[in-house]
Coordinates of C-alpha atoms and ligand atoms in Angstrom, one line a residue:
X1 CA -7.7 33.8 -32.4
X2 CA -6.1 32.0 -35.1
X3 CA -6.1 28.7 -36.3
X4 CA -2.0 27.6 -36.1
X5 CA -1.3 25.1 -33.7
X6 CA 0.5 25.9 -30.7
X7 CA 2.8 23.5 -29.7
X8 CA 1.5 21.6 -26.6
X9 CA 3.3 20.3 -23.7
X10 CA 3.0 16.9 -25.2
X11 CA 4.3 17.6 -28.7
X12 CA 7.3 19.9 -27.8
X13 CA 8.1 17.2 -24.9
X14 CA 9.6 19.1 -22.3
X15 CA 7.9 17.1 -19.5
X16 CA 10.0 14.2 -20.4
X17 CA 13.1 16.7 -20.6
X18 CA 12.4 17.8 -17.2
X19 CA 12.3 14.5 -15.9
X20 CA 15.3 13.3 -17.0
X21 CA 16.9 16.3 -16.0
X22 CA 15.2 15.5 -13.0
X23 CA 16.4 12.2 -12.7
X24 CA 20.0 12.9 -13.6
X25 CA 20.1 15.9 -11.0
X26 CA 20.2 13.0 -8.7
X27 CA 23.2 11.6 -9.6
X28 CA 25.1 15.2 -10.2
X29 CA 24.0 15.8 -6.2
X30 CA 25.8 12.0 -5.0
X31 CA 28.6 11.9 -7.3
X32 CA 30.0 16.0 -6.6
X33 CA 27.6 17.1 -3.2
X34 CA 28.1 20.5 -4.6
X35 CA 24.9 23.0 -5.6
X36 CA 26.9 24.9 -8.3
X37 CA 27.7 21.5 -10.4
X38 CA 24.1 20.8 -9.9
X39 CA 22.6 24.2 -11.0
X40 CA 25.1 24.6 -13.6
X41 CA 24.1 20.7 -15.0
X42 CA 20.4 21.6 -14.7
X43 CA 21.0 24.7 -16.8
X44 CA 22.5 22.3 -19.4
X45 CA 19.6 20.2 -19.6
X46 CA 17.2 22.6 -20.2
X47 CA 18.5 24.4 -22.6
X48 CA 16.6 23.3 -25.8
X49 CA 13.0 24.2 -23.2
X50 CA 14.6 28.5 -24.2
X51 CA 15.4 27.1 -28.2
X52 CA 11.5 26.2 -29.4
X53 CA 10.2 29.4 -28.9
X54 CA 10.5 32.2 -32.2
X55 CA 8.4 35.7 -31.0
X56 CA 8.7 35.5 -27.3
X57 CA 12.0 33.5 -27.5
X58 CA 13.6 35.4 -24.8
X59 CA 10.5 34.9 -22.4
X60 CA 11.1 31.3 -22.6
X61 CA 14.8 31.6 -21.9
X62 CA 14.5 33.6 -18.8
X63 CA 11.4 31.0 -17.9
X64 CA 13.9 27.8 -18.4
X65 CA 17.0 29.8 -16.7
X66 CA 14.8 30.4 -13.5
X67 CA 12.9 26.8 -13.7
X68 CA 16.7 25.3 -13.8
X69 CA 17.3 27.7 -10.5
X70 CA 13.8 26.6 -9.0
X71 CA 14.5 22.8 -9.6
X72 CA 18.0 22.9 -8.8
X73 CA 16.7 24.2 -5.3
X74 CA 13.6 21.8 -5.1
X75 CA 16.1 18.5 -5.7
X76 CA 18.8 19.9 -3.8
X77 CA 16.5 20.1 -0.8
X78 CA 14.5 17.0 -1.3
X79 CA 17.2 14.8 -2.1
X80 CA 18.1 12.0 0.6
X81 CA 22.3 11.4 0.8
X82 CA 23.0 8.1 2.5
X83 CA 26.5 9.7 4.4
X84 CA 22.8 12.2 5.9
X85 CA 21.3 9.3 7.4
X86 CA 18.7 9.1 4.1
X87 CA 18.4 12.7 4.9
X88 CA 18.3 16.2 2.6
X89 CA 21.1 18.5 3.3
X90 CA 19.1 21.7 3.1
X91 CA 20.3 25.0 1.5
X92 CA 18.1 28.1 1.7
X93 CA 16.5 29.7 -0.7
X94 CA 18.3 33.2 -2.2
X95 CA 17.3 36.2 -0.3
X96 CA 15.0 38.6 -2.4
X97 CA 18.0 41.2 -3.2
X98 CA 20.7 38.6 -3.2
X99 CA 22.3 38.2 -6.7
X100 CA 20.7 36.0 -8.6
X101 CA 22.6 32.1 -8.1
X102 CA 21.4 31.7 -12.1
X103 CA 24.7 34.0 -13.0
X104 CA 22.7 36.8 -14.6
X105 CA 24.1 38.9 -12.2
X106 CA 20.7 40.7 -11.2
X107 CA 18.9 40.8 -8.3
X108 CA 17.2 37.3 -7.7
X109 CA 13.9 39.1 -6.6
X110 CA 14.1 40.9 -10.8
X111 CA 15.4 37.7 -12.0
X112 CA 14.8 33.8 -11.3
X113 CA 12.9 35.0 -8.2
X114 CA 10.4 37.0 -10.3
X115 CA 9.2 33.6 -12.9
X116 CA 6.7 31.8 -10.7
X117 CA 7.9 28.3 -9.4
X118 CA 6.2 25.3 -10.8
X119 CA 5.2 22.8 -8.4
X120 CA 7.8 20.0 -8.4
X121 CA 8.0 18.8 -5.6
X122 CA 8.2 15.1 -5.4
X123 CA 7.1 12.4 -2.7
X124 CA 10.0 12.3 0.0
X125 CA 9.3 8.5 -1.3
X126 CA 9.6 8.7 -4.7
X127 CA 13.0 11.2 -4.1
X128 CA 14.3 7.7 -1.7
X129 CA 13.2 5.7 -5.1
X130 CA 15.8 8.4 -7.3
X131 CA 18.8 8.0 -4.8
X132 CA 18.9 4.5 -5.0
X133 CA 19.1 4.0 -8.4
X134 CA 22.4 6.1 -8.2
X135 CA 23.4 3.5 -5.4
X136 CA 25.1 0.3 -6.3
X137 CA 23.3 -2.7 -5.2
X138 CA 25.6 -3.3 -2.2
X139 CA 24.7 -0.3 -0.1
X140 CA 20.7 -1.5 -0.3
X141 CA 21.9 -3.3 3.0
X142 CA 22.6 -0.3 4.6
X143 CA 19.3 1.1 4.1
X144 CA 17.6 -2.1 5.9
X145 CA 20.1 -1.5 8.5
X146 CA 19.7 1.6 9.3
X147 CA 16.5 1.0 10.1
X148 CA 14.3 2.4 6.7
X149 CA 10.6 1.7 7.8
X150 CA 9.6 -1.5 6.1
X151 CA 6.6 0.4 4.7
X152 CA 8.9 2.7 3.0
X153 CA 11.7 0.2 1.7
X154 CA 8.0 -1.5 0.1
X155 CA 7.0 1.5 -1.6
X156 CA 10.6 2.1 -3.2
X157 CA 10.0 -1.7 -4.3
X158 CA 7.0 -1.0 -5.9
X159 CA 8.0 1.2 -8.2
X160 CA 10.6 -1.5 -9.3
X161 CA 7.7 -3.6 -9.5
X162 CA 5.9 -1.4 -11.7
X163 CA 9.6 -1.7 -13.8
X164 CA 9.3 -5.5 -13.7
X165 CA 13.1 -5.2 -11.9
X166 CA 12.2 -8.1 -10.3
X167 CA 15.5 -9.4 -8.6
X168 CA 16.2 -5.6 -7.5
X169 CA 12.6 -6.1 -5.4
X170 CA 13.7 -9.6 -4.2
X171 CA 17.4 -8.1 -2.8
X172 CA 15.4 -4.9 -1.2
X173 CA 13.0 -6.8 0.4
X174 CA 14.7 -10.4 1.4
X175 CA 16.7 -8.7 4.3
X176 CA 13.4 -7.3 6.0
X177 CA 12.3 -11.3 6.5
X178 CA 15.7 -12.8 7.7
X179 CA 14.5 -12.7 11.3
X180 CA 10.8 -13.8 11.6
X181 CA 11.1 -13.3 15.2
X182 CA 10.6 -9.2 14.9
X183 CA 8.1 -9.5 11.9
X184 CA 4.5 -6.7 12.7
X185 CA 1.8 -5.6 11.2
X186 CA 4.1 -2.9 9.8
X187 CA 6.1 -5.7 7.5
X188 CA 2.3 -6.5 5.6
X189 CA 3.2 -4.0 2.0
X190 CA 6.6 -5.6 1.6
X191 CA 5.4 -9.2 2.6
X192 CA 2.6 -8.9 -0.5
X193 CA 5.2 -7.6 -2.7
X194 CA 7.7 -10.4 -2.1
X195 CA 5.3 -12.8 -2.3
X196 CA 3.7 -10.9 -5.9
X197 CA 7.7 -11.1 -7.2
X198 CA 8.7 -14.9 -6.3
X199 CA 5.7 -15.5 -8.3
X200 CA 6.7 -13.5 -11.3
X201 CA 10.0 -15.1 -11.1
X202 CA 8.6 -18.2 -10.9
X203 CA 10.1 -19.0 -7.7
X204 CA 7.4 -21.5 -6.3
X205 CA 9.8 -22.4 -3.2
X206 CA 11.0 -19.2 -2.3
X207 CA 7.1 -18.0 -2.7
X208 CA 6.1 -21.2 -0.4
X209 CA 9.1 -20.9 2.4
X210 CA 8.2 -17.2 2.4
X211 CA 4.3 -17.9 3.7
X212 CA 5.9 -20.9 5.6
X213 CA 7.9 -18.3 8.0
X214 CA 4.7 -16.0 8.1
X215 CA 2.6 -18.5 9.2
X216 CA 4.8 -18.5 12.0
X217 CA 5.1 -14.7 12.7
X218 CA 3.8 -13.4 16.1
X219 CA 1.8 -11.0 14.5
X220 CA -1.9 -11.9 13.8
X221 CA -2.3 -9.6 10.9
X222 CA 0.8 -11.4 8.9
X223 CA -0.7 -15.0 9.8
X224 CA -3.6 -14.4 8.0
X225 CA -2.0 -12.5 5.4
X226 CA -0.2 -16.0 5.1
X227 CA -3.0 -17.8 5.1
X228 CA -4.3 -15.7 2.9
X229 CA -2.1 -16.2 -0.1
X230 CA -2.3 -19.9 0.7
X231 CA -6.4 -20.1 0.3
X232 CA -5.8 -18.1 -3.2
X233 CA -2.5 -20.3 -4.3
X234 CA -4.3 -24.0 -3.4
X235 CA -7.0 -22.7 -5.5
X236 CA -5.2 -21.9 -8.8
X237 CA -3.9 -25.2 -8.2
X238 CA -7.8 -26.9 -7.7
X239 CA -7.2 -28.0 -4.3
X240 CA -10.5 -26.5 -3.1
X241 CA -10.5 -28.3 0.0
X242 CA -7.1 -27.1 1.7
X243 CA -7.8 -23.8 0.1
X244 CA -10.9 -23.8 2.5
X245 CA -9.4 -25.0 5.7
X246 CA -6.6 -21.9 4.8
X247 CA -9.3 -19.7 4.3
X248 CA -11.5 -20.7 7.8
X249 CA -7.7 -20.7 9.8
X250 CA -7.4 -17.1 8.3
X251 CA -10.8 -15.8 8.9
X252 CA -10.5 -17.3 12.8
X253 CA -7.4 -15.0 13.5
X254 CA -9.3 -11.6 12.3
X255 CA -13.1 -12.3 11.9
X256 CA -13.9 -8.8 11.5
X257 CA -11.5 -8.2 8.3
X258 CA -13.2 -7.3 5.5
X259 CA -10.8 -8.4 2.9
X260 CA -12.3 -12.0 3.4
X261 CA -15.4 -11.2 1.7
X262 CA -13.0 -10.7 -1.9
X263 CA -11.5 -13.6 -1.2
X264 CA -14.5 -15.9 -0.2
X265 CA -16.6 -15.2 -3.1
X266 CA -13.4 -15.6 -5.4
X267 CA -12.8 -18.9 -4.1
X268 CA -16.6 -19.9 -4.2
X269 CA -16.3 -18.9 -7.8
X270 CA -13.2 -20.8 -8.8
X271 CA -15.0 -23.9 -7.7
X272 CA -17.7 -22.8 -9.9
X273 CA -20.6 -22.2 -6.8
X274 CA -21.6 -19.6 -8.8
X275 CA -25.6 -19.3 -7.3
X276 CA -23.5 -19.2 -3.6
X277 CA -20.7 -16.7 -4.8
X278 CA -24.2 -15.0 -5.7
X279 CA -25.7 -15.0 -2.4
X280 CA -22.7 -14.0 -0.5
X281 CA -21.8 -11.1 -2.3
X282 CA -25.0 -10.0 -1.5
X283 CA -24.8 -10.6 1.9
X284 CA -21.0 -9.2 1.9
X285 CA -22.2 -6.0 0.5
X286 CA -25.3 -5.7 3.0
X287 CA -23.1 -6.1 5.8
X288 CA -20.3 -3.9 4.7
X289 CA -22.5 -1.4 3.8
X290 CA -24.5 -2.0 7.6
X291 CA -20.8 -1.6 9.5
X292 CA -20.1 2.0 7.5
X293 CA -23.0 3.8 5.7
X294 CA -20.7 5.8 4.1
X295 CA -18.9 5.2 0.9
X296 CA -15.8 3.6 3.0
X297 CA -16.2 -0.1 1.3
X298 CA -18.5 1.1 -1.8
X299 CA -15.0 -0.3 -4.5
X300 CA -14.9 -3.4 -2.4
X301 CA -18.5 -3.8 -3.0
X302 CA -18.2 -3.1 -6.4
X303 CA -15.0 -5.3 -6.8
X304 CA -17.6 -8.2 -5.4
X305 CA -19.6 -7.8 -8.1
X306 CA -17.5 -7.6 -10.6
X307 CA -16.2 -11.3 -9.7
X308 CA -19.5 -12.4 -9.4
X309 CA -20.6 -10.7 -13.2
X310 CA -17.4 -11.2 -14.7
X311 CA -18.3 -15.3 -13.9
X312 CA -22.0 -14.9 -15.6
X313 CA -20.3 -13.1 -18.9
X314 CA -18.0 -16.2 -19.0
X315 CA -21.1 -18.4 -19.1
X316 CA -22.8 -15.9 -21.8
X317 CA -19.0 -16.8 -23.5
X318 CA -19.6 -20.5 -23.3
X319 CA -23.5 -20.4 -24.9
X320 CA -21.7 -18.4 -28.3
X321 CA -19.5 -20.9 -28.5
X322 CA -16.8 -19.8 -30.3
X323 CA -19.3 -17.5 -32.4
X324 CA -16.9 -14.9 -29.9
X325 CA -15.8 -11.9 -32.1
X326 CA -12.6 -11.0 -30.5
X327 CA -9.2 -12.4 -32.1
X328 CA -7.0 -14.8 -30.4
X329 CA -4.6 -11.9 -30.5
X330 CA -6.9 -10.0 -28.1
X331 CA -7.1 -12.8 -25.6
X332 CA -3.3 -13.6 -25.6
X333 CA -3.0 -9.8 -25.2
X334 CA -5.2 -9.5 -21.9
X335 CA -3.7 -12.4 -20.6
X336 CA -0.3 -10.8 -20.5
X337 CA -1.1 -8.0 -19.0
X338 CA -0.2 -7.9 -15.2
X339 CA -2.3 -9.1 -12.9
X340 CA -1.2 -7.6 -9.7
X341 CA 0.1 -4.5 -9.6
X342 CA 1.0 -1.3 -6.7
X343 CA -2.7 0.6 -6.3
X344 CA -2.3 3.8 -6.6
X345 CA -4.6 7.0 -7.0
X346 CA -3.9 8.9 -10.0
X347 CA -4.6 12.6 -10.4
X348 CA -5.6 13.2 -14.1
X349 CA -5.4 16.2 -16.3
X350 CA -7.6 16.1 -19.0
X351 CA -7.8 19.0 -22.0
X352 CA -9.4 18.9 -25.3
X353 CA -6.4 19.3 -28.1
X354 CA -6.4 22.1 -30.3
X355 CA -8.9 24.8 -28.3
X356 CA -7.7 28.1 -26.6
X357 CA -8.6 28.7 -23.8
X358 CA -8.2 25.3 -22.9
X359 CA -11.9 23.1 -21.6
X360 CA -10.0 21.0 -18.9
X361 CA -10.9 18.8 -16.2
X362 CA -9.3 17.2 -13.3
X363 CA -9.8 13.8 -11.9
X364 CA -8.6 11.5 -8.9
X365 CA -9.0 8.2 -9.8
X366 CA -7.8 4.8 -8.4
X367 CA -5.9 3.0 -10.6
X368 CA -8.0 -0.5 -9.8
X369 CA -10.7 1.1 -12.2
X370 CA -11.4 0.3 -15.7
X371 CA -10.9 1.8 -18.6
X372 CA -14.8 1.0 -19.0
X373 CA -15.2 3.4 -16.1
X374 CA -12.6 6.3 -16.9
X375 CA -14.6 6.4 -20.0
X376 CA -17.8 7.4 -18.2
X377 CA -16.2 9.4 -15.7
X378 CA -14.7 11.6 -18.7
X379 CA -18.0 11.6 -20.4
X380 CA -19.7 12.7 -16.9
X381 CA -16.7 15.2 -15.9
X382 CA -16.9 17.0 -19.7
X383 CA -20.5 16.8 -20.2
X384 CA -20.8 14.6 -23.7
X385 CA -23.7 12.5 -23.9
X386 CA -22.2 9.2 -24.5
X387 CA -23.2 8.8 -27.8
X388 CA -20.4 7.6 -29.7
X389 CA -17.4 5.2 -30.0
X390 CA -14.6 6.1 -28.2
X391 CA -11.0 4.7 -27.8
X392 CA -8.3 5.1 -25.2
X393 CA -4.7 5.2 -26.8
X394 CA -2.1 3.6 -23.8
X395 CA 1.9 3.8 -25.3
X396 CA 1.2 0.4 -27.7
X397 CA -2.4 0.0 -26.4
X398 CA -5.6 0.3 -28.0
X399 CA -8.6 0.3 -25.3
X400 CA -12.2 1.0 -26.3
X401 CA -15.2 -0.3 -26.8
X402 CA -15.9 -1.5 -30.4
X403 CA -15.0 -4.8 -32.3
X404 CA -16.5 -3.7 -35.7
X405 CA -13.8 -0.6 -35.1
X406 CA -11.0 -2.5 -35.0
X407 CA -11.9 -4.7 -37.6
X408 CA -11.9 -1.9 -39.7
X409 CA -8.4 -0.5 -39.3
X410 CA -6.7 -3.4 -38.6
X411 CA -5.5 -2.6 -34.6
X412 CA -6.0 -4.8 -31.7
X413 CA -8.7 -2.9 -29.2
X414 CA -8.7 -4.4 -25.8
X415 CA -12.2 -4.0 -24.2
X416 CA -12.2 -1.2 -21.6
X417 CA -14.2 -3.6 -19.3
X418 CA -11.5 -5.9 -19.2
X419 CA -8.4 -3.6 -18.6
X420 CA -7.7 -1.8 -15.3
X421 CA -5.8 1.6 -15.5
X422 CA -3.0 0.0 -13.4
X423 CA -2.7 -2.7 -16.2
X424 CA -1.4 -0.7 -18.4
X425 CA -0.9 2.7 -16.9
X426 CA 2.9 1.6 -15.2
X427 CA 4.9 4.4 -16.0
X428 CA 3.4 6.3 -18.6
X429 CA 3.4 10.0 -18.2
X430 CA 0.1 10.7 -20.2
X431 CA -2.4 9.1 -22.7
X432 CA -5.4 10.1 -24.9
X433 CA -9.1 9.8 -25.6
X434 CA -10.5 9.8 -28.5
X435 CA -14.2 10.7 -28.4
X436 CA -16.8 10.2 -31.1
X437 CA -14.5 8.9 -34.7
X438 CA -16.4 11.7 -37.1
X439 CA -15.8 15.0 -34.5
X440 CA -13.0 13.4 -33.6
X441 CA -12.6 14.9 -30.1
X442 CA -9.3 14.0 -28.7
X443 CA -8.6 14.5 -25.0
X444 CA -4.9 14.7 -23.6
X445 CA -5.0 12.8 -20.1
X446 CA -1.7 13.8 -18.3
X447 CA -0.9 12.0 -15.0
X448 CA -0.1 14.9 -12.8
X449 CA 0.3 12.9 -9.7
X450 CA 0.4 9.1 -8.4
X451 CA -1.0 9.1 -4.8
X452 CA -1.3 6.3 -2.6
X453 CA -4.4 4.5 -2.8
X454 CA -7.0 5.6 -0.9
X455 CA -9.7 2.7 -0.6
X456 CA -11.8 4.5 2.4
X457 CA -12.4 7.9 -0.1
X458 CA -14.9 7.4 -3.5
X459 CA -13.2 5.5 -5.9
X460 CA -13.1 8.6 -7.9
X461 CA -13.7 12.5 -7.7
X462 CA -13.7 15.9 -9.8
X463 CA -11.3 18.2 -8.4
X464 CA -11.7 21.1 -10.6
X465 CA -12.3 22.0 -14.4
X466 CA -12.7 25.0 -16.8
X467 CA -15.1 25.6 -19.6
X468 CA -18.0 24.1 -21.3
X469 CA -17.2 20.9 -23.7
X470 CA -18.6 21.7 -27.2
X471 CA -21.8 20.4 -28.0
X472 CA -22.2 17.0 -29.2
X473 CA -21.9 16.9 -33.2
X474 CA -21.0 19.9 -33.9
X475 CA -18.8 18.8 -36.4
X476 CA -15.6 19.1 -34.4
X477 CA -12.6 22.1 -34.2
X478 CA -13.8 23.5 -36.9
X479 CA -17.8 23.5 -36.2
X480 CA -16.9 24.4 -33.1
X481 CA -15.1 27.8 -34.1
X482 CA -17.9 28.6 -36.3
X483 CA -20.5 28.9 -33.1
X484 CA -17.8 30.8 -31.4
X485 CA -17.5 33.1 -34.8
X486 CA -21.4 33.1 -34.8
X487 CA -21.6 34.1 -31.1
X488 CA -19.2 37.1 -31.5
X489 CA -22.1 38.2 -34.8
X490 CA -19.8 36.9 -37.4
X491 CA -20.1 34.8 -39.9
X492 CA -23.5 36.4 -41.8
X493 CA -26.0 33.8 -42.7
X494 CA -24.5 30.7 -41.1
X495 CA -24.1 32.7 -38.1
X496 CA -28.1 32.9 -37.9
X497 CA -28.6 29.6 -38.5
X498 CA -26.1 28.8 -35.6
X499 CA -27.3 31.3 -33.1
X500 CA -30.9 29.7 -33.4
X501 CA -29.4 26.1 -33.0
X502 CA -27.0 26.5 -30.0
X503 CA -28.5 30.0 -28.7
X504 CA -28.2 28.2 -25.3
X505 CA -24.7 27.1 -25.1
X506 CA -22.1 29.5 -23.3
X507 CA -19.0 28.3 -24.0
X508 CA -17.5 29.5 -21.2
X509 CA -20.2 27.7 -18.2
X510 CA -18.8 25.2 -16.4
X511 CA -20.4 24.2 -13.2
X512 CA -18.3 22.3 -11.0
X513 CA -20.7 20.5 -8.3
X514 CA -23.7 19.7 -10.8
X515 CA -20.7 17.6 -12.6
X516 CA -19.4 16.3 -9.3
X517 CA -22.9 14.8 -8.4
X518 CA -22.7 13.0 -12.1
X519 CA -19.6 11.5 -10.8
X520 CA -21.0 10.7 -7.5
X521 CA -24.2 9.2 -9.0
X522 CA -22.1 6.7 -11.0
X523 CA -20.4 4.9 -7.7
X524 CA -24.1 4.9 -6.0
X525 CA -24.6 1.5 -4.3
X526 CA -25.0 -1.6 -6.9
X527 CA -28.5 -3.5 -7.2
Ligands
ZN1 ZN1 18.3 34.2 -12.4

């Protein structure tokens, strides 16, 4: 194996070519409702994917000529058109012995047909999300009257939300609410989501009329939700007492909804009952964990915790007194980020950089976890020991776990306790991990997939992986090729030495459920 450097996905960028070809694929289906346009613009916007390669250069054009033909097929198929009813017009795919739609003018079974397909198929969601950023605002109407679902107009919201297109959210979702008389249980997403938006606009009145009219709404579930939003708004504001009464008018319309335990123990805790938000936690957790055994509310009992810890930290803050090493520039930094935001659950790709054949893992996550927590999922999932610094690198962010690093080099590190992935995740399609400063073991986290969350399933989960991670301090790439030299009997001397030091490690183990019971272990049941 040699040492150059093989371009990686990340570095040659052609994810974020796809995309965009993706993307504008879209538009070239609206504006000419003709395949041929579409392949032939797809073709186009792949083209530099066949330039980057030298020795197998024509390999990679034939691969980017058939993955044009493959996605032209895939967004042709999945693509809603309004004058459809929001529905694909479907075309079938080219019969094996058909020519070839690419133009090669072979067979389509010798030529696109023969390159695998990738997967890209997309969320009939997310495709609804693509279409209407080709429409102009006008035609959102239509959608709302031809009778979208109100769960799926809020999904297409939230990715605007996640884009901070605020007004664009407002003009979705305002229509759904014009007639209070029809509002169910099925208008909940999009009601949270308006109400998230007024207040990032700032719009206090449109955010209180809003709750007003749901108050009113036949449907218990949205009353509460009202009252709900109420309890958490009074007390921002200090008014503990009518947050209360809010809270008890709430809790009488759906007694058995477990969401009020979050928002009791927050409320306790903004009026500073810390020794009660204590207790009934506690008590929370006991009887959430009595009406499912199972792991159904284990991150809502976690998430009651963290309220309750996050409130003893503060007072650990308070004895310091200002002795506090973290920068003003920290604090202003964490108090930007967002505080709501869509939960999703992410499916994670994670490979070491620079080793062939790749050691790779694959996690689902949700998004409400912290950085704090990736970082020992990652550490469980590749089998390090957790014995070194670490940082998380997030588009601008820096997310770890040491103030005497950041001292050092002069970066703002937020601390991974603090940060949730959905903070600062939004749209990024990847990020890294840097494990242990000296080895310098940096891990290539791609987002493969954003799921909807799924709060009754463990918070997170191994899906699959390949390969042993090397051992800890090793001394890096390079250490690390010298035990595989010494494995294979080269390298003379050092090779002994090596043999007799890792003579256990097989580089090539990997054992999938031993690591899924480390994962399990670390959402056990708190206290
Ligand atoms: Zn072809």
């Amino acid at each position: 194996m040699s040492d150059t450097n093989t371009p990686t996905p990340h570095d040659a960028d052609p994810l974020e070519l796809m995309t965009r070809a993706f993307d504008s694929g879209v538009g070239v289906i609206l504006e000419s409702n003709d395949f041929s346009a579409l392949l032939a613009h797809l073709q186009q916007a792949l083209r530099p994917l066949a330039e980057v390669g030298d020795a197998g250069a024509e390999d990679v054009a034939r691969t980017a000529r058939a993955l044009a033909t493959h996605m032209a097929y895939e967004l042709w198929n999945t693509t809603p058109i309004p004058e459809n009813h929001f529905r694909p017009r479907k075309l079938p795919c080219p019969e094996r012995n058909a020519p070839c739609p690419c133009g090669s003018g072979r067979k389509y079974k010798q030529c696109c047909g023969g390159v695998d397909r990738p997967a890209l198929t997309q969320p009939p969601d997310d495709m609804l999300a693509r279409v209407l950023e080709h429409l102009p605002p006008e035609r959102l109407g239509e959608l709302v009257a031809r009778g979208a679902p109100p769960r799926v107009l809020a999904e297409i919201a939230e990715h605007w939300f996640d884009e901070a297109r605020y007004d664009e959210v407002a003009g979705l979702l305002e229509p759904l609410f014009a007639n209070p008389a029809r509002l169910d249980e099925r208008f909940a997403p999009a009601a949270s989501l308006l109400i998230a938006t007024y207040a990032q606009q700032g719009r206090e009145d449109a955010r209180d009329a809003l709750i007003e009219r749901l108050k009113k709404a036949p449907d218990r579930g949205l009353r509460s939700l009202a009252l709900q939003r109420e309890a958490s708004i009074l007390a921002d504001r200090g008014e503990f007492p009518g947050a209360w009464r809010a809270f008890r008018a709430a809790q009488r319309l759906d007694p058995q909804d477990p969401t009020f335990a979050h928002l009791e123990v927050l409320l306790l805790m903004a009026e500073g009952r810390k020794e009660e938000a204590r207790s009934r936690a506690n008590l929370w957790a006991a009887d959430l964990l009595a009406r499912s055994p199972g792991k159904e509310y284990l991150p809502m009992i976690e998430a009651l915790h963290a309220i309750v810890d996050a409130g003893e930290e503060d007072d650990e803050d308070d004895g310091i007194d200002g002795d506090d090493e973290r920068t003003e520039e920290v604090i202003a930094l964490l108090a930007a980020l967002p505080g709501e935001y869509p939960a999703r659950r992410l499916v994670l790709h994670i490979a070491l950089e620079g080793i062939e054949p790749p050691i790779w893992r694959r996690l689902e996550v949700e998004n409400t976890l912290t950085f704090e927590a990736l970082h020992l999922l990652i550490q469980n999932a590749m089998g390090w020991e957790n014995a070194h610094l670490h940082e998380f690198s997030v588009g601008d962010y820096r997310i770890g776990n040491s103030p005497d690093f950041d001292a050092t080099f002069d970066e703002v590190v937020l601390p991974g306790e603090e940060v949730g992935l959905g903070q600062v995740i939004d749209r990024h399609k990847g990020f890294s991990y840097l494990y242990d400063f000296g080895d310098g073991w940096l891990h290539r986290i791609t987002i493969e997939q954003r799921l909807p969350s799924a709060p009754q399933r463990a918070p997170a989960v191994l899906v699959d992986g390949a390969r042993a991670c090397p051992p800890e301090d090793c001394g890096g790439i390079p250490g690390y090729q010298r035990i595989l030299a010494a494995r294979r009997g080269e390298a003379g001397a050092e090779g002994d030495e090596l043999r007799s030091w890792y003579g256990g490690y097989d580089p090539e183990a990997f054992e999938l459920a031993a690591h899924q019971r480390m994962l399990e272990n670390l959402f056990e049941p708190l206290d």
